[in-house]
């Protein structure tokens, strides 16, 4: 139960659908503040520990709705917004940067950008670094999570290189997937990205966060990811500051297991 509640505090509760409306974003924000039923938390003596999810993640057009809903609920959960041509990344850089700046203006405190896969597949590593660096600058004070879309990068070697470059360009987190690819978060990709994070930490002393996303639907899968992070990176990475789970339907199964 303790591991399951730990998983809850690391979830970026997400809705990224074309039919998102202010009302379903409001419901999501209420769930973010009360992720587990009060009677269950009381039974575990955890009702007064302030257990909430780590963030609410929405499209830029819904950021204002989420900010208002969370403010009205009286909680300080950050709003994360996807940006930079999510999910395909097939958008001119100027538009990506404008989208990031708008999301920050609307009140997003975290930005999940997506890289241009073509730069990886054609080996344009300096171009990739420059694009991510400019996105980082556009984020300003907001935290930046860089989505690698690992299912579309062709090889684990490319995943490792893209991870390193994303961290060198100033990413606060690296994230596996948009959740819209055919292949999303897989454990082999997770190991490769975590080894890159560990190597980067040894070289620079900077701790970069890790976020698997896409296809994580069961409590069992969530705990597998927590265990992998614990084994590869250590217990200090098991906090919302350095580990997130991108999920939309995971919370339901965790609550059932609890």
mmCIF file of C-alpha atoms in Angstrom:
data_model
loop_
_atom_site.group_PDB
_atom_site.id
_atom_site.type_symbol
_atom_site.label_atom_id
_atom_site.label_comp_id
_atom_site.label_asym_id
_atom_site.label_seq_id
_atom_site.Cartn_x
_atom_site.Cartn_y
_atom_site.Cartn_z
ATOM 1 C CA UNK A 1 0.000 0.000 0.000
ATOM 2 C CA UNK A 2 2.866 2.379 0.772
ATOM 3 C CA UNK A 3 4.355 1.819 -2.689
ATOM 4 C CA UNK A 4 0.967 2.402 -4.304
ATOM 5 C CA UNK A 5 0.487 5.701 -2.454
ATOM 6 C CA UNK A 6 4.043 6.689 -3.431
ATOM 7 C CA UNK A 7 3.091 6.003 -7.070
ATOM 8 C CA UNK A 8 0.021 8.265 -6.708
ATOM 9 C CA UNK A 9 2.173 11.198 -5.548
ATOM 10 C CA UNK A 10 4.321 10.834 -8.700
ATOM 11 C CA UNK A 11 1.462 10.751 -11.244
ATOM 12 C CA UNK A 12 1.006 13.499 -13.830
ATOM 13 C CA UNK A 13 -2.768 13.093 -14.147
ATOM 14 C CA UNK A 14 -3.396 13.622 -17.838
ATOM 15 C CA UNK A 15 -6.154 14.331 -20.324
ATOM 16 C CA UNK A 16 -5.040 14.896 -23.928
ATOM 17 C CA UNK A 17 -8.130 14.324 -26.057
ATOM 18 C CA UNK A 18 -9.593 16.323 -28.895
ATOM 19 C CA UNK A 19 -12.894 16.457 -26.994
ATOM 20 C CA UNK A 20 -11.513 17.924 -23.744
ATOM 21 C CA UNK A 21 -13.842 20.573 -22.302
ATOM 22 C CA UNK A 22 -13.655 22.894 -19.269
ATOM 23 C CA UNK A 23 -15.958 20.529 -17.339
ATOM 24 C CA UNK A 24 -13.882 17.357 -17.787
ATOM 25 C CA UNK A 25 -10.721 19.336 -16.930
ATOM 26 C CA UNK A 26 -12.474 20.518 -13.717
ATOM 27 C CA UNK A 27 -13.327 16.915 -12.836
ATOM 28 C CA UNK A 28 -9.718 15.875 -13.488
ATOM 29 C CA UNK A 29 -8.474 18.647 -11.165
ATOM 30 C CA UNK A 30 -10.849 17.506 -8.402
ATOM 31 C CA UNK A 31 -9.484 13.954 -8.811
ATOM 32 C CA UNK A 32 -5.933 15.347 -8.687
ATOM 33 C CA UNK A 33 -6.625 16.843 -5.249
ATOM 34 C CA UNK A 34 -8.512 13.759 -3.977
ATOM 35 C CA UNK A 35 -6.834 10.863 -5.831
ATOM 36 C CA UNK A 36 -7.759 8.165 -3.283
ATOM 37 C CA UNK A 37 -11.085 7.850 -1.439
ATOM 38 C CA UNK A 38 -11.039 9.418 2.021
ATOM 39 C CA UNK A 39 -12.277 6.261 3.806
ATOM 40 C CA UNK A 40 -9.406 4.231 2.325
ATOM 41 C CA UNK A 41 -6.836 6.818 3.406
ATOM 42 C CA UNK A 42 -8.357 6.836 6.919
ATOM 43 C CA UNK A 43 -8.070 3.046 7.104
ATOM 44 C CA UNK A 44 -4.355 3.395 6.257
ATOM 45 C CA UNK A 45 -3.971 6.350 8.668
ATOM 46 C CA UNK A 46 -2.831 8.502 5.723
ATOM 47 C CA UNK A 47 -5.848 10.860 5.537
ATOM 48 C CA UNK A 48 -3.910 13.826 6.964
ATOM 49 C CA UNK A 49 -0.743 13.461 4.883
ATOM 50 C CA UNK A 50 -1.958 15.649 2.001
ATOM 51 C CA UNK A 51 -1.699 12.964 -0.667
ATOM 52 C CA UNK A 52 -2.278 14.462 -4.123
ATOM 53 C CA UNK A 53 -0.959 13.694 -7.599
ATOM 54 C CA UNK A 54 2.200 15.495 -8.771
ATOM 55 C CA UNK A 55 0.661 17.569 -11.592
ATOM 56 C CA UNK A 56 -2.285 17.911 -13.962
ATOM 57 C CA UNK A 57 -1.281 17.688 -17.643
ATOM 58 C CA UNK A 58 -3.432 19.200 -20.426
ATOM 59 C CA UNK A 59 -3.229 20.842 -23.865
ATOM 60 C CA UNK A 60 -2.279 24.576 -23.928
ATOM 61 C CA UNK A 61 -5.886 25.596 -24.703
ATOM 62 C CA UNK A 62 -7.057 23.969 -21.431
ATOM 63 C CA UNK A 63 -4.306 25.339 -19.145
ATOM 64 C CA UNK A 64 -6.405 28.295 -17.948
ATOM 65 C CA UNK A 65 -9.296 25.959 -17.065
ATOM 66 C CA UNK A 66 -6.966 23.748 -15.011
ATOM 67 C CA UNK A 67 -5.288 26.694 -13.258
ATOM 68 C CA UNK A 68 -8.686 28.156 -12.241
ATOM 69 C CA UNK A 69 -10.055 24.785 -11.106
ATOM 70 C CA UNK A 70 -7.029 24.027 -8.921
ATOM 71 C CA UNK A 71 -7.065 27.533 -7.466
ATOM 72 C CA UNK A 72 -10.767 27.191 -6.645
ATOM 73 C CA UNK A 73 -9.995 23.850 -4.956
ATOM 74 C CA UNK A 74 -7.372 25.624 -2.842
ATOM 75 C CA UNK A 75 -4.432 23.447 -3.793
ATOM 76 C CA UNK A 76 -0.997 24.172 -5.197
ATOM 77 C CA UNK A 77 -0.723 21.279 -7.683
ATOM 78 C CA UNK A 78 1.186 22.537 -10.754
ATOM 79 C CA UNK A 79 -0.380 22.500 -14.212
ATOM 80 C CA UNK A 80 1.750 20.901 -16.928
ATOM 81 C CA UNK A 81 1.078 21.624 -20.589
ATOM 82 C CA UNK A 82 2.210 19.699 -23.642
ATOM 83 C CA UNK A 83 3.653 21.988 -26.305
ATOM 84 C CA UNK A 84 6.096 22.290 -29.226
ATOM 85 C CA UNK A 85 3.927 20.588 -31.817
ATOM 86 C CA UNK A 86 2.728 17.734 -29.594
ATOM 87 C CA UNK A 87 2.411 14.864 -30.443
ATOM 88 C CA UNK A 88 4.104 14.696 -33.872
ATOM 89 C CA UNK A 89 6.647 17.504 -33.494
ATOM 90 C CA UNK A 90 6.062 18.314 -37.182
ATOM 91 C CA UNK A 91 5.682 22.051 -36.612
ATOM 92 C CA UNK A 92 8.070 24.908 -37.511
ATOM 93 C CA UNK A 93 10.330 25.873 -34.609
ATOM 94 C CA UNK A 94 8.930 29.443 -34.416
ATOM 95 C CA UNK A 95 5.447 28.055 -33.785
ATOM 96 C CA UNK A 96 6.768 25.570 -31.214
ATOM 97 C CA UNK A 97 8.436 28.388 -29.272
ATOM 98 C CA UNK A 98 5.315 30.585 -29.488
ATOM 99 C CA UNK A 99 3.177 27.706 -28.182
ATOM 100 C CA UNK A 100 5.531 27.171 -25.218
ATOM 101 C CA UNK A 101 5.492 30.879 -24.329
ATOM 102 C CA UNK A 102 1.682 31.020 -24.517
ATOM 103 C CA UNK A 103 1.306 27.946 -22.279
ATOM 104 C CA UNK A 104 3.605 29.584 -19.690
ATOM 105 C CA UNK A 105 1.624 32.854 -19.952
ATOM 106 C CA UNK A 106 -1.600 30.920 -19.324
ATOM 107 C CA UNK A 107 -0.133 29.644 -16.048
ATOM 108 C CA UNK A 108 1.577 26.315 -16.843
ATOM 109 C CA UNK A 109 4.429 25.667 -14.418
ATOM 110 C CA UNK A 110 5.700 22.632 -16.334
ATOM 111 C CA UNK A 111 6.033 22.210 -20.099
ATOM 112 C CA UNK A 112 6.244 18.795 -21.801
ATOM 113 C CA UNK A 113 7.883 19.453 -25.181
ATOM 114 C CA UNK A 114 8.334 16.878 -27.923
ATOM 115 C CA UNK A 115 11.456 16.592 -30.068
ATOM 116 C CA UNK A 116 11.595 16.450 -33.879
ATOM 117 C CA UNK A 117 12.226 12.745 -34.515
ATOM 118 C CA UNK A 118 13.599 13.551 -37.975
ATOM 119 C CA UNK A 119 16.646 15.241 -36.390
ATOM 120 C CA UNK A 120 17.481 11.992 -34.577
ATOM 121 C CA UNK A 121 16.764 9.704 -37.532
ATOM 122 C CA UNK A 122 18.952 11.811 -39.835
ATOM 123 C CA UNK A 123 21.742 12.189 -37.244
ATOM 124 C CA UNK A 124 21.442 15.984 -36.876
ATOM 125 C CA UNK A 125 22.561 15.971 -33.252
ATOM 126 C CA UNK A 126 23.655 19.623 -33.115
ATOM 127 C CA UNK A 127 20.320 20.655 -34.626
ATOM 128 C CA UNK A 128 18.506 18.617 -31.960
ATOM 129 C CA UNK A 129 20.566 20.259 -29.197
ATOM 130 C CA UNK A 130 19.832 23.735 -30.579
ATOM 131 C CA UNK A 131 16.079 23.090 -30.858
ATOM 132 C CA UNK A 132 15.832 21.794 -27.281
ATOM 133 C CA UNK A 133 18.009 24.646 -25.997
ATOM 134 C CA UNK A 134 15.694 27.237 -27.576
ATOM 135 C CA UNK A 135 12.648 25.465 -26.122
ATOM 136 C CA UNK A 136 14.303 25.526 -22.698
ATOM 137 C CA UNK A 137 14.859 29.287 -23.026
ATOM 138 C CA UNK A 138 11.196 29.783 -24.051
ATOM 139 C CA UNK A 139 10.054 27.926 -20.899
ATOM 140 C CA UNK A 140 11.565 30.603 -18.641
ATOM 141 C CA UNK A 141 10.827 29.705 -15.014
ATOM 142 C CA UNK A 142 8.712 26.670 -15.962
ATOM 143 C CA UNK A 143 10.165 23.167 -15.671
ATOM 144 C CA UNK A 144 10.765 21.455 -19.003
ATOM 145 C CA UNK A 145 10.187 17.764 -19.660
ATOM 146 C CA UNK A 146 11.534 16.586 -23.027
ATOM 147 C CA UNK A 147 9.546 13.806 -24.718
ATOM 148 C CA UNK A 148 11.812 11.614 -26.853
ATOM 149 C CA UNK A 149 9.005 9.549 -28.479
ATOM 150 C CA UNK A 150 11.287 6.529 -28.126
ATOM 151 C CA UNK A 151 9.023 4.236 -30.167
ATOM 152 C CA UNK A 152 9.896 6.326 -33.235
ATOM 153 C CA UNK A 153 13.661 6.731 -32.785
ATOM 154 C CA UNK A 154 14.718 3.529 -34.524
ATOM 155 C CA UNK A 155 17.233 2.111 -32.012
ATOM 156 C CA UNK A 156 18.246 2.069 -28.349
ATOM 157 C CA UNK A 157 21.537 3.763 -29.339
ATOM 158 C CA UNK A 158 19.493 6.694 -30.682
ATOM 159 C CA UNK A 159 17.442 6.747 -27.462
ATOM 160 C CA UNK A 160 20.656 7.019 -25.423
ATOM 161 C CA UNK A 161 22.111 9.798 -27.594
ATOM 162 C CA UNK A 162 18.825 11.751 -27.651
ATOM 163 C CA UNK A 163 18.595 11.397 -23.842
ATOM 164 C CA UNK A 164 22.101 12.808 -23.391
ATOM 165 C CA UNK A 165 21.513 15.706 -25.774
ATOM 166 C CA UNK A 166 18.177 16.583 -24.138
ATOM 167 C CA UNK A 167 19.925 16.752 -20.743
ATOM 168 C CA UNK A 168 22.883 18.739 -22.101
ATOM 169 C CA UNK A 169 20.420 21.266 -23.580
ATOM 170 C CA UNK A 170 18.907 21.906 -20.141
ATOM 171 C CA UNK A 171 15.931 19.533 -19.772
ATOM 172 C CA UNK A 172 14.680 19.102 -16.198
ATOM 173 C CA UNK A 173 13.142 15.721 -17.122
ATOM 174 C CA UNK A 174 13.380 13.268 -19.972
ATOM 175 C CA UNK A 175 10.177 11.439 -20.883
ATOM 176 C CA UNK A 176 9.678 8.268 -22.916
ATOM 177 C CA UNK A 177 6.610 8.936 -25.046
ATOM 178 C CA UNK A 178 3.684 11.131 -25.968
ATOM 179 C CA UNK A 179 1.289 8.231 -25.358
ATOM 180 C CA UNK A 180 0.170 8.605 -28.990
ATOM 181 C CA UNK A 181 2.851 6.411 -30.601
ATOM 182 C CA UNK A 182 2.322 2.751 -31.451
ATOM 183 C CA UNK A 183 4.988 1.792 -28.891
ATOM 184 C CA UNK A 184 5.113 3.818 -25.687
ATOM 185 C CA UNK A 185 6.921 3.314 -22.357
ATOM 186 C CA UNK A 186 8.788 -0.014 -22.328
ATOM 187 C CA UNK A 187 11.180 -1.279 -19.665
ATOM 188 C CA UNK A 188 14.219 -1.695 -22.002
ATOM 189 C CA UNK A 189 13.883 1.943 -23.092
ATOM 190 C CA UNK A 190 13.476 2.916 -19.440
ATOM 191 C CA UNK A 191 16.752 1.216 -18.521
ATOM 192 C CA UNK A 192 18.609 2.972 -21.368
ATOM 193 C CA UNK A 193 17.242 6.399 -20.394
ATOM 194 C CA UNK A 194 17.993 5.856 -16.692
ATOM 195 C CA UNK A 195 21.570 4.775 -17.482
ATOM 196 C CA UNK A 196 21.948 8.012 -19.479
ATOM 197 C CA UNK A 197 20.603 9.990 -16.484
ATOM 198 C CA UNK A 198 23.074 8.207 -14.195
ATOM 199 C CA UNK A 199 25.998 8.877 -16.564
ATOM 200 C CA UNK A 200 24.975 12.543 -16.882
ATOM 201 C CA UNK A 201 24.796 12.827 -13.081
ATOM 202 C CA UNK A 202 28.286 11.322 -12.690
ATOM 203 C CA UNK A 203 29.693 13.705 -15.299
ATOM 204 C CA UNK A 204 27.981 16.929 -14.196
ATOM 205 C CA UNK A 205 26.503 16.490 -10.700
ATOM 206 C CA UNK A 206 23.074 17.482 -12.097
ATOM 207 C CA UNK A 207 20.091 15.270 -11.321
ATOM 208 C CA UNK A 208 17.636 15.031 -14.217
ATOM 209 C CA UNK A 209 14.179 13.538 -13.698
ATOM 210 C CA UNK A 210 12.652 10.568 -15.536
ATOM 211 C CA UNK A 211 9.056 10.169 -16.739
ATOM 212 C CA UNK A 212 7.666 7.035 -18.393
ATOM 213 C CA UNK A 213 4.355 7.774 -20.142
ATOM 214 C CA UNK A 214 1.885 5.972 -22.359
ATOM 215 C CA UNK A 215 0.301 2.602 -21.752
ATOM 216 C CA UNK A 216 0.872 2.499 -17.970
ATOM 217 C CA UNK A 217 -2.566 1.411 -16.786
ATOM 218 C CA UNK A 218 -2.196 -0.996 -13.860
ATOM 219 C CA UNK A 219 -0.930 -0.681 -10.302
ATOM 220 C CA UNK A 220 1.417 -3.590 -11.003
ATOM 221 C CA UNK A 221 3.039 -1.713 -13.918
ATOM 222 C CA UNK A 222 3.405 1.423 -11.792
ATOM 223 C CA UNK A 223 5.205 -0.519 -9.074
ATOM 224 C CA UNK A 224 7.476 -2.151 -11.674
ATOM 225 C CA UNK A 225 8.558 1.332 -12.800
ATOM 226 C CA UNK A 226 9.110 2.464 -9.194
ATOM 227 C CA UNK A 227 11.287 -0.608 -8.567
ATOM 228 C CA UNK A 228 13.285 -0.003 -11.738
ATOM 229 C CA UNK A 229 13.971 3.602 -10.738
ATOM 230 C CA UNK A 230 14.973 2.476 -7.234
ATOM 231 C CA UNK A 231 17.394 -0.138 -8.614
ATOM 232 C CA UNK A 232 18.885 1.993 -11.405
ATOM 233 C CA UNK A 233 18.964 5.494 -9.888
ATOM 234 C CA UNK A 234 18.406 5.032 -6.152
ATOM 235 C CA UNK A 235 15.791 6.015 -3.594
ATOM 236 C CA UNK A 236 16.545 9.747 -3.917
ATOM 237 C CA UNK A 237 14.985 9.660 -7.397
ATOM 238 C CA UNK A 238 11.665 8.389 -6.006
ATOM 239 C CA UNK A 239 10.183 11.839 -5.426
ATOM 240 C CA UNK A 240 7.862 13.947 -7.623
ATOM 241 C CA UNK A 241 10.839 16.288 -8.203
ATOM 242 C CA UNK A 242 12.724 13.538 -10.094
ATOM 243 C CA UNK A 243 10.182 10.881 -11.090
ATOM 244 C CA UNK A 244 6.770 11.136 -12.722
ATOM 245 C CA UNK A 245 4.335 8.652 -14.226
ATOM 246 C CA UNK A 246 2.342 9.959 -17.162
ATOM 247 C CA UNK A 247 -1.085 8.360 -16.900
ATOM 248 C CA UNK A 248 -4.779 8.953 -17.461
ATOM 249 C CA UNK A 249 -6.410 5.700 -16.296
ATOM 250 C CA UNK A 250 -3.795 4.356 -13.837
ATOM 251 C CA UNK A 251 -5.319 6.005 -10.767
ATOM 252 C CA UNK A 252 -8.489 3.937 -11.012
ATOM 253 C CA UNK A 253 -6.592 0.643 -10.782
ATOM 254 C CA UNK A 254 -4.350 1.884 -7.932
ATOM 255 C CA UNK A 255 -7.460 2.855 -5.941
ATOM 256 C CA UNK A 256 -8.953 -0.615 -6.546
ATOM 257 C CA UNK A 257 -5.746 -2.293 -5.339
ATOM 258 C CA UNK A 258 -5.603 -0.082 -2.240
#
